[in-house]
Amino acid sequence: MSVRKQIFRNINVAAINAGLRDGRFSLDIQPGEHSCRDDIPDWSLNEAGYEGHVTASHMGYGEINIRISLTKPCKLESSAWLERRDGKWLQIPERISSLFMSRVPRSMVGALLQNHVLPEGYKDSGPVKY
């Protein structure tokens, strides 16, 4: 897995795990979650050396969009999708935008890769559904 994908994966898995533990959403689809809704409360990320703010939305068909504003170890924005209808996995695009990594100071790459965060009840990668 490329460095970009590893960093993308680690940040998003840490955020999803924190949201699950805080009860912000579930891996199981609840009645009414097949429509787009912005009713998931925000949460703070403070796990595995990552700190920041996380927002999420139900995007229909059981998918949740996760948006992260990381503040530590460096400032970085990330957005990902969590599939829950056809399985439970973090959707990792084939190509991670160069813009995603262009915001990472070279000196911070090691800190962002320092911990391999394990997913809690879902796969840490799977296909992007269009």
Short mmCIF file of C-alpha atoms in Angstrom, two decimals:
data_model
loop_
_atom_site.label_atom_id
_atom_site.label_comp_id
_atom_site.label_asym_id
_atom_site.label_seq_id
_atom_site.Cartn_x
_atom_site.Cartn_y
_atom_site.Cartn_z
CA MET A 1 0.00 0.00 0.00
CA SER A 2 1.36 3.41 -0.93
CA VAL A 3 2.37 5.94 1.74
CA ARG A 4 -0.59 8.14 0.73
CA LYS A 5 -3.04 5.27 1.17
CA GLN A 6 -1.51 4.24 4.50
CA ILE A 7 -1.85 7.77 5.90
CA PHE A 8 -5.38 8.15 4.48
CA ARG A 9 -6.32 4.76 5.93
CA ASN A 10 -4.85 5.40 9.39
CA ILE A 11 -6.47 8.82 9.83
CA ASN A 12 -9.88 7.62 8.69
CA VAL A 13 -9.82 4.38 10.70
CA ALA A 14 -8.90 6.35 13.85
CA ALA A 15 -11.80 8.76 13.21
CA ILE A 16 -14.33 5.99 12.47
CA ASN A 17 -13.26 4.04 15.57
CA ALA A 18 -13.68 7.15 17.74
CA GLY A 19 -17.13 7.83 16.25
CA LEU A 20 -18.24 4.25 16.86
CA ARG A 21 -16.98 4.29 20.47
CA ASP A 22 -18.68 7.64 21.12
CA GLY A 23 -21.96 6.24 19.74
CA ARG A 24 -22.13 8.83 16.92
CA PHE A 25 -23.23 6.14 14.47
CA SER A 26 -23.41 2.37 14.18
CA LEU A 27 -22.07 -0.16 11.73
CA ASP A 28 -25.62 -1.45 11.43
CA ILE A 29 -28.04 0.48 9.24
CA GLN A 30 -30.93 1.89 11.24
CA PRO A 31 -34.46 2.53 9.89
CA GLY A 32 -34.57 5.77 7.90
CA GLU A 33 -30.85 5.88 7.16
CA HIS A 34 -31.38 5.34 3.44
CA SER A 35 -31.81 9.06 2.92
CA CYS A 36 -29.22 11.82 3.04
CA ARG A 37 -29.20 13.45 6.47
CA ASP A 38 -26.81 15.66 8.44
CA ASP A 39 -27.90 14.44 11.87
CA ILE A 40 -24.72 12.79 13.13
CA PRO A 41 -23.21 14.89 15.97
CA ASP A 42 -19.60 16.03 15.48
CA TRP A 43 -16.85 14.52 17.62
CA SER A 44 -13.26 15.13 18.58
CA LEU A 45 -10.47 12.88 17.40
CA ASN A 46 -7.76 12.17 19.95
CA GLU A 47 -6.42 8.73 19.13
CA ALA A 48 -3.18 7.09 17.99
CA GLY A 49 -1.35 10.44 17.95
CA TYR A 50 -4.02 12.13 15.80
CA GLU A 51 -6.01 15.11 17.04
CA GLY A 52 -8.72 16.99 15.24
CA HIS A 53 -12.42 17.51 14.57
CA VAL A 54 -14.69 15.06 12.74
CA THR A 55 -18.04 15.56 11.05
CA ALA A 56 -20.16 12.91 9.35
CA SER A 57 -23.37 12.58 7.34
CA HIS A 58 -25.65 9.80 6.23
CA MET A 59 -25.27 9.77 2.45
CA GLY A 60 -28.04 7.32 1.60
CA TYR A 61 -27.90 3.60 0.87
CA GLY A 62 -26.26 2.98 4.26
CA GLU A 63 -23.10 4.96 3.49
CA ILE A 64 -21.60 7.49 5.88
CA ASN A 65 -19.34 10.31 4.72
CA ILE A 66 -16.58 11.09 7.24
CA ARG A 67 -14.77 14.47 7.10
CA ILE A 68 -11.71 15.09 9.25
CA SER A 69 -9.88 18.31 10.05
CA LEU A 70 -6.67 17.09 11.59
CA THR A 71 -4.68 19.51 13.77
CA LYS A 72 -1.99 17.20 15.14
CA PRO A 73 0.59 16.01 14.18
CA CYS A 74 -0.04 18.44 11.30
CA LYS A 75 -2.94 20.25 9.66
CA LEU A 76 -4.63 18.02 7.11
CA GLU A 77 -8.12 17.57 5.67
CA SER A 78 -9.51 14.18 4.74
CA SER A 79 -12.84 12.83 3.54
CA ALA A 80 -13.87 9.20 3.20
CA TRP A 81 -16.90 6.94 2.88
CA LEU A 82 -17.88 4.06 5.17
CA GLU A 83 -19.89 1.35 3.40
CA ARG A 84 -22.45 -0.45 5.58
CA ARG A 85 -25.09 -1.92 3.24
CA ASP A 86 -23.15 -4.48 1.17
CA GLY A 87 -20.58 -5.09 3.92
CA LYS A 88 -18.71 -2.94 6.38
CA TRP A 89 -15.59 -1.29 5.02
CA LEU A 90 -13.73 1.98 4.56
CA GLN A 91 -13.87 2.88 0.88
CA ILE A 92 -10.35 3.68 -0.25
CA PRO A 93 -10.07 5.17 -3.73
CA GLU A 94 -7.64 3.60 -6.16
CA ARG A 95 -5.80 6.90 -6.33
CA ILE A 96 -5.44 9.23 -3.38
CA SER A 97 -5.34 12.85 -4.51
CA SER A 98 -1.93 14.44 -4.69
CA LEU A 99 -3.59 17.44 -3.03
CA PHE A 100 -4.13 15.27 0.06
CA MET A 101 -0.40 14.66 0.44
CA SER A 102 0.72 18.07 -0.77
CA ARG A 103 -0.52 19.46 2.53
CA VAL A 104 1.65 17.07 4.55
CA PRO A 105 5.08 18.45 5.43
CA ARG A 106 7.68 15.84 4.52
CA SER A 107 8.94 15.94 8.10
CA MET A 108 5.49 14.78 9.33
CA VAL A 109 5.10 11.66 7.16
CA GLY A 110 6.80 9.47 9.78
CA ALA A 111 4.52 10.77 12.56
CA LEU A 112 1.43 10.12 10.43
CA LEU A 113 2.59 6.56 9.75
CA GLN A 114 3.77 5.89 13.31
CA ASN A 115 0.75 3.88 14.44
CA HIS A 116 -1.14 1.26 12.47
CA VAL A 117 -4.70 1.75 13.73
CA LEU A 118 -6.87 -1.39 13.71
CA PRO A 119 -10.49 -1.09 12.56
CA GLU A 120 -13.14 -2.02 15.12
CA GLY A 121 -15.75 -4.24 13.47
CA TYR A 122 -15.21 -3.32 9.81
CA LYS A 123 -12.59 -3.78 7.09
CA ASP A 124 -9.97 -1.08 6.71
CA SER A 125 -10.24 -1.04 2.94
CA GLY A 126 -12.65 -1.95 0.22
CA PRO A 127 -13.81 -0.81 -3.17
CA VAL A 128 -15.31 2.59 -3.79
CA LYS A 129 -18.94 2.25 -4.83
CA TYR A 130 -20.22 4.60 -7.50
#
